[in-house]
Coordinates of C-alpha atoms in Angstrom, one line a residue:
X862 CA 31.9 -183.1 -108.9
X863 CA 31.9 -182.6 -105.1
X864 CA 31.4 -184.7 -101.9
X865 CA 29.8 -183.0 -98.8
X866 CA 30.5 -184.3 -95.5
X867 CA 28.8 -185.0 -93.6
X868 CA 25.7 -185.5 -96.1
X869 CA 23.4 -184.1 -93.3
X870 CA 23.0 -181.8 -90.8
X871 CA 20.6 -181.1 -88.0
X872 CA 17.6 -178.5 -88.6
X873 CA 19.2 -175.7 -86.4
X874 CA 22.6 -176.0 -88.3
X875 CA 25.8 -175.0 -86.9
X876 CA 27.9 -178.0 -88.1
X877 CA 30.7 -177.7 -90.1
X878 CA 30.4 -179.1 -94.0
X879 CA 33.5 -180.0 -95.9
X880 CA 33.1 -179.6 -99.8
X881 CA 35.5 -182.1 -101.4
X882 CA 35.8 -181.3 -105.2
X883 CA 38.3 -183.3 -107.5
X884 CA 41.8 -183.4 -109.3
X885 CA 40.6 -180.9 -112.0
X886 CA 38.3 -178.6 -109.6
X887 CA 41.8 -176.5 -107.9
X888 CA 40.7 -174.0 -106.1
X889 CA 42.7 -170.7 -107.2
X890 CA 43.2 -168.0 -104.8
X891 CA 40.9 -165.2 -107.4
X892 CA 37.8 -167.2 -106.9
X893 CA 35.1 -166.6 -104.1
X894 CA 33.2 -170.3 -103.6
X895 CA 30.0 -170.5 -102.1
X896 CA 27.1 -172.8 -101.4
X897 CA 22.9 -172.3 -102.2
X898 CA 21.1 -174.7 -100.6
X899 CA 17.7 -175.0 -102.3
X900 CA 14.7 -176.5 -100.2
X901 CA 11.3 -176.7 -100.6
X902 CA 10.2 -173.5 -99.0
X903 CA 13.8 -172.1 -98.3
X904 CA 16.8 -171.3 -99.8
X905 CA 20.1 -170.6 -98.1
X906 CA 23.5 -169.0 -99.3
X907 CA 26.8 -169.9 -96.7
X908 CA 30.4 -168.4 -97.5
X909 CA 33.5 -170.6 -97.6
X910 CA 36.7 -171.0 -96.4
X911 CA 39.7 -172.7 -98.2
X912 CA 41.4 -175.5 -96.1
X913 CA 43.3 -177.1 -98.8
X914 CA 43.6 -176.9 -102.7
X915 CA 40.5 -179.3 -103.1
X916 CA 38.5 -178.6 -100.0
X917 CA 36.0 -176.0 -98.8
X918 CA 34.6 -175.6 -95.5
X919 CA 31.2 -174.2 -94.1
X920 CA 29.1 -174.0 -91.7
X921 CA 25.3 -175.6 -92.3
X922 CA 22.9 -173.1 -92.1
X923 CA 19.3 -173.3 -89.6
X924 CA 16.6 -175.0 -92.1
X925 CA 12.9 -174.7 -91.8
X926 CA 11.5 -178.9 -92.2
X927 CA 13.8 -182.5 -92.4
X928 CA 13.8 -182.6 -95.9
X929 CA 16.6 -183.4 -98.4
X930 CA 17.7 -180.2 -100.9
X931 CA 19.7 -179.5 -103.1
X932 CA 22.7 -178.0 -102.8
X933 CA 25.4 -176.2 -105.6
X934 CA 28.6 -175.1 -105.2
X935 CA 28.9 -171.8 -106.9
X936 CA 32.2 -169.8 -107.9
X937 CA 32.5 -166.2 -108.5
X938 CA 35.3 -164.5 -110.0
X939 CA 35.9 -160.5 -110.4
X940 CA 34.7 -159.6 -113.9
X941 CA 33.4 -163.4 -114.9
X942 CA 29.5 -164.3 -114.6
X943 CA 28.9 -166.7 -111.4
X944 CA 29.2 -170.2 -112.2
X945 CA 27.5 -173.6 -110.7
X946 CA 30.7 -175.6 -110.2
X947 CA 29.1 -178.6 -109.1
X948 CA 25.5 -179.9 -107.5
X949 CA 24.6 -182.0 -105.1
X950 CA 21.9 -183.8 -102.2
X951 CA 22.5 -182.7 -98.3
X952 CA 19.4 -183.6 -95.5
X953 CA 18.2 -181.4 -93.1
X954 CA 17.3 -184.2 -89.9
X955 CA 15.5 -183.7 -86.6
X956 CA 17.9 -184.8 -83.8
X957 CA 18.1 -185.6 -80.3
X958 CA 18.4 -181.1 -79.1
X959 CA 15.7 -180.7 -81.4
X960 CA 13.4 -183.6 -79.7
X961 CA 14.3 -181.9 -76.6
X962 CA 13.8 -178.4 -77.1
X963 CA 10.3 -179.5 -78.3
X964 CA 9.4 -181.3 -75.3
X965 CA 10.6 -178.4 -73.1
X966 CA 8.5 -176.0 -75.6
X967 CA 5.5 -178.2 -75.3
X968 CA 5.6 -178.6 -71.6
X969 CA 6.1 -175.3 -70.6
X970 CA 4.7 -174.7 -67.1
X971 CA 4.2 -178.7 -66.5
X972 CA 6.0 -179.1 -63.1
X973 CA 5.0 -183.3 -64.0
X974 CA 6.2 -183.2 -67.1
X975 CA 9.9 -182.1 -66.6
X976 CA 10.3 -184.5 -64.0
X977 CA 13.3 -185.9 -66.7
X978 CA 16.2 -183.5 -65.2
X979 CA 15.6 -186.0 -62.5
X980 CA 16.9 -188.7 -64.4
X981 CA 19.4 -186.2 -65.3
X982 CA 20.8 -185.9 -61.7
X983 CA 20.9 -189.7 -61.0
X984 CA 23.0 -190.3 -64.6
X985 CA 25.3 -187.5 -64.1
X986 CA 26.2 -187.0 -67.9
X987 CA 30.3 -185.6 -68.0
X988 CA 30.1 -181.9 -67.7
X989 CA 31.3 -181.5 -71.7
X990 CA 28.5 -183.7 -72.2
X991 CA 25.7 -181.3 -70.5
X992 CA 27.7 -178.3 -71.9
X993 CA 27.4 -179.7 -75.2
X994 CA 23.9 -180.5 -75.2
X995 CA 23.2 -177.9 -73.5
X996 CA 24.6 -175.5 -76.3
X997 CA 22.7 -177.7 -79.1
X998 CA 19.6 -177.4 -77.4
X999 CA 19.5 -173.7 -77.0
X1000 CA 20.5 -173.6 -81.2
X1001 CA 17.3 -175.5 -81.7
X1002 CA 15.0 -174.0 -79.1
X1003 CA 15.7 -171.0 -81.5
X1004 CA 14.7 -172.5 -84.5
X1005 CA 11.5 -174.3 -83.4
X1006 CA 8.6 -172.3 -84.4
X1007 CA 6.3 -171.3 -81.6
X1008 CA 3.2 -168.9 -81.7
X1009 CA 3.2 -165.9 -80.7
X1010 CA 1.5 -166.1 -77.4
X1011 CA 3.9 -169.1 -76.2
X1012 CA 6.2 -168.2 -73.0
X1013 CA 8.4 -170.7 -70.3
X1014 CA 5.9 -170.5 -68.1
X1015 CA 3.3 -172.3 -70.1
X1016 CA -0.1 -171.0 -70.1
X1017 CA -0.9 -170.6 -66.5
X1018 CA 0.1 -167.0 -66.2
X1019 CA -0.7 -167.2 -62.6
X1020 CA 3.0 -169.4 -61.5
X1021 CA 5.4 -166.9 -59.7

């Protein structure tokens, strides 16, 4: 048995996941652990790193839709078939940088619409903050899926 933590993460990824497994689950120094997480459409394998003898760490991988998946903890050890140690739910959620790097996407070239950074300006968010946001919106600008034609400066090819 394991516990994720957190039990979701946002669709771009990048957020650490801690895999708590219990008493009779010690992780021994011989075995490789890693993580499959199985979607609808996609699936996803992420290395781990030991923190503890009953912890794992990862980082969440970039997911294609919200959904909830499946997820199995996986051991491998030299000479020994790989074995599903343990199995459980983690959701894939549209947040806050994703909401925003859609907006931007979709109003690419609309001097009106980004009018917001105005807002921006008068609120004066700490500097962490904007770096931090900032950061998570780029991550999810790169995982939004855009045709092939799209480009910042909308459709009006004509702006200089």
């Amino acid at each position: 048995v394991m516990k994720l933590n957190p039990q979701q993460a946002p669709l771009y990824g990048d957020s650490v996941i801690t895999v708590q497994l219990t008493e009779e689950d010690k992780i021994e120094d011989d075995v490789v652990f890693y993580l499959v997480f199985t979607g609808s459409t996609v699936q996803h394998c992420t290395s781990t790193r030991k923190i503890n003898p009953g912890s794992l760490e990862t980082i969440s991988p970039g997911h294609d839709c919200c959904e909830t998946v499946k997820v199995a903890l996986c051991a491998s050890r030299e000479g020994h078939p790989v074995l599903v140690v343990a199995e459980e739910s983690f959701q894939f959620v549209q947040d806050e940088a994703y909401d925003a790097a859609q907006f931007l996407a979709t109003c690419a070239g609309n001097q009106q619409a980004l009018n917001f950074t105005r807002f921006l300006d008068r609120s004066r968010p700490p500097a962490a903050d904007v770096d931090f946001l900032d950061e998570k919106v780029a991550l999810a600008f790169r995982h939004l899926k855009l045709p092939a034609e799209w480009n910042v400066l909308g459709a009006d090819q004509s702006l200089t």
